[in-house]
CSV table of C-alpha atoms in Angstrom, one decimal:
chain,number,residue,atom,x,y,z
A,25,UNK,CA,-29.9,-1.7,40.2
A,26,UNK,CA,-30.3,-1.5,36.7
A,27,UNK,CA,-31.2,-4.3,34.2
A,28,UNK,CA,-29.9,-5.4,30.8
A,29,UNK,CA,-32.8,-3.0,29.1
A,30,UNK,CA,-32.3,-0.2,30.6
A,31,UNK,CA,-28.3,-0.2,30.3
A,32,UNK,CA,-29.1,-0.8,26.3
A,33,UNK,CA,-31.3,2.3,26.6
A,34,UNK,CA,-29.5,4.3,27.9
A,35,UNK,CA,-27.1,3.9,25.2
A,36,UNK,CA,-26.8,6.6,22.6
A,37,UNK,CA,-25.3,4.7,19.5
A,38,UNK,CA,-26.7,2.0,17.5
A,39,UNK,CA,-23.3,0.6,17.3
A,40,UNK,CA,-23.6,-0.1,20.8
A,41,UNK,CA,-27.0,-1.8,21.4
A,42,UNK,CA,-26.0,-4.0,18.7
A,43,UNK,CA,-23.0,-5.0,20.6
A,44,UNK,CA,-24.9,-5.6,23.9
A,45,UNK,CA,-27.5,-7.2,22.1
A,46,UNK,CA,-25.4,-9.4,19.5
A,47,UNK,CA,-22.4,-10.1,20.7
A,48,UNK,CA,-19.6,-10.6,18.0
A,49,UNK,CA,-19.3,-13.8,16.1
A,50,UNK,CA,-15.7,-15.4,15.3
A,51,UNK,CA,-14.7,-16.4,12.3
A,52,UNK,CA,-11.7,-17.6,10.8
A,53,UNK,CA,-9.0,-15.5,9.4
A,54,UNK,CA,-8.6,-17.9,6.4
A,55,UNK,CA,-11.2,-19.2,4.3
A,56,UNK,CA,-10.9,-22.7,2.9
A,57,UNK,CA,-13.8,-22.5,0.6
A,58,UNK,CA,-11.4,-19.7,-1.4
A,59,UNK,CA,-8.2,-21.4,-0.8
A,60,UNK,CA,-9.9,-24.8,-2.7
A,61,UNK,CA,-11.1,-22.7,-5.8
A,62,UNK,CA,-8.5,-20.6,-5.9
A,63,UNK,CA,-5.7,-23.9,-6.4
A,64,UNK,CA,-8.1,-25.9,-8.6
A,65,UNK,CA,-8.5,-22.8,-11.2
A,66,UNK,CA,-5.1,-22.7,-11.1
A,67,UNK,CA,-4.7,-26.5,-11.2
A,68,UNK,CA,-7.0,-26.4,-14.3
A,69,UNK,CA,-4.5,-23.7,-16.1
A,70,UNK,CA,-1.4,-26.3,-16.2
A,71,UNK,CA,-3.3,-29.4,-17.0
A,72,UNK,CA,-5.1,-27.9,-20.0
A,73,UNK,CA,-2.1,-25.9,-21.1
A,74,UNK,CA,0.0,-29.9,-20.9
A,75,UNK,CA,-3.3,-31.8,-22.4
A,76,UNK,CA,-3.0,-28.9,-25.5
A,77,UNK,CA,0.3,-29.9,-25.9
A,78,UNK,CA,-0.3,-33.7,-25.6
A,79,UNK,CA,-3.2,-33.7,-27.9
A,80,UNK,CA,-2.0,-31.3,-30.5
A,81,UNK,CA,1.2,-33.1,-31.3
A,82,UNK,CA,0.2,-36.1,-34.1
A,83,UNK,CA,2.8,-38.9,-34.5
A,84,UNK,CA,2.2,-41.0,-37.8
A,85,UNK,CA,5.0,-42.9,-38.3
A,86,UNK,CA,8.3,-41.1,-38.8
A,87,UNK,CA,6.9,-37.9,-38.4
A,88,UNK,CA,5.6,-35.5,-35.9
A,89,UNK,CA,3.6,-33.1,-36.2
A,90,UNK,CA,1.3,-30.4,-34.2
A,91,UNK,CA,-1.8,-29.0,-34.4
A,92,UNK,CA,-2.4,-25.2,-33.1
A,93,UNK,CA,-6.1,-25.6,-33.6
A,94,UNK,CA,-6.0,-28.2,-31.2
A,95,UNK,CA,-4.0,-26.5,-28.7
A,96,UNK,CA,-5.6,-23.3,-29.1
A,97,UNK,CA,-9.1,-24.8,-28.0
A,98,UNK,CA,-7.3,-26.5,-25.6
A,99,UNK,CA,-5.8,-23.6,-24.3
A,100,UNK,CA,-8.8,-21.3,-24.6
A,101,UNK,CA,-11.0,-23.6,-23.1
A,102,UNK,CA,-8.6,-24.2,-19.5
A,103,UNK,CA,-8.1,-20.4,-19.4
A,104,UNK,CA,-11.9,-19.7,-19.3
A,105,UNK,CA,-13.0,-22.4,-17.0
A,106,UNK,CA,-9.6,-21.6,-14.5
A,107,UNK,CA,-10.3,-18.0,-14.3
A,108,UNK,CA,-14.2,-19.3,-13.6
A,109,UNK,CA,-13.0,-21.2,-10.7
A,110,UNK,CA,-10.7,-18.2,-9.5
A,111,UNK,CA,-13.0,-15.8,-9.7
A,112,UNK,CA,-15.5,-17.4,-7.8
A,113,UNK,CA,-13.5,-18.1,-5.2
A,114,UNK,CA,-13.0,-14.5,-5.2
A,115,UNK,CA,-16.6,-13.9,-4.8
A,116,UNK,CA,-16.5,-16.0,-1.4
A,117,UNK,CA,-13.3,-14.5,-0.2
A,118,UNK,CA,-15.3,-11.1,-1.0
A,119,UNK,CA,-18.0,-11.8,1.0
A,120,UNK,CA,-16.2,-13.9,3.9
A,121,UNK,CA,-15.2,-10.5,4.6
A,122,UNK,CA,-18.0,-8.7,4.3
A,123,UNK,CA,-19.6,-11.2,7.2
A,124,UNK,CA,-16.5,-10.5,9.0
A,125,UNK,CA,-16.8,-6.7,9.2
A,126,UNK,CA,-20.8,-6.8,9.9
A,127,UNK,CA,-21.1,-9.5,12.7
């Protein structure tokens, strides 16, 4: 009879002990973590391109009137932090995979 250790010796490939030794974790397909960040970047796109619009336009009266400065920053400002949160979710759906492949 032969134990555990000597079976894992008698291997030839480190691919192998590592299987007999570590057996392979599970983990979920999808990754919630990325999902989250992923729909509040792009949650963060629509509501700053509708506050720009909302807080550019100036009503005094009987006119109207709108600001492109304002939107702009607006704008500029949603688009930076959005692509932030999607891009670090990006980073986690990156290396969710990586553990995936290794273990």
């Amino acid at each position: 009879m032969t134990t555990e250790l000597e079976k894992i010796l008698q291997s030839d490939t480190e691919e192998q002990i590592n299987r007999d030794i570590f057996p392979k974790k599970v983990y979920p397909e999808n990754n919630i973590f990325h999902k989250t960040l992923h729909y509040i970047g792009v949650s963060i796109f629509v509501i700053s391109f509708i506050a720009g619009i909302v807080f550019a336009s100036e009503k005094d009266g009987y006119h109207t009137s709108f600001s492109l400065v304002t939107a702009i920053t607006w704008w500029s400002s949603g688009f930076i932090s959005g692509i932030s949160f999607m891009a670090f979710g990006e980073i986690v759906k990156i290396l969710h995979d990586i553990r995936g492949k290794f273990h």
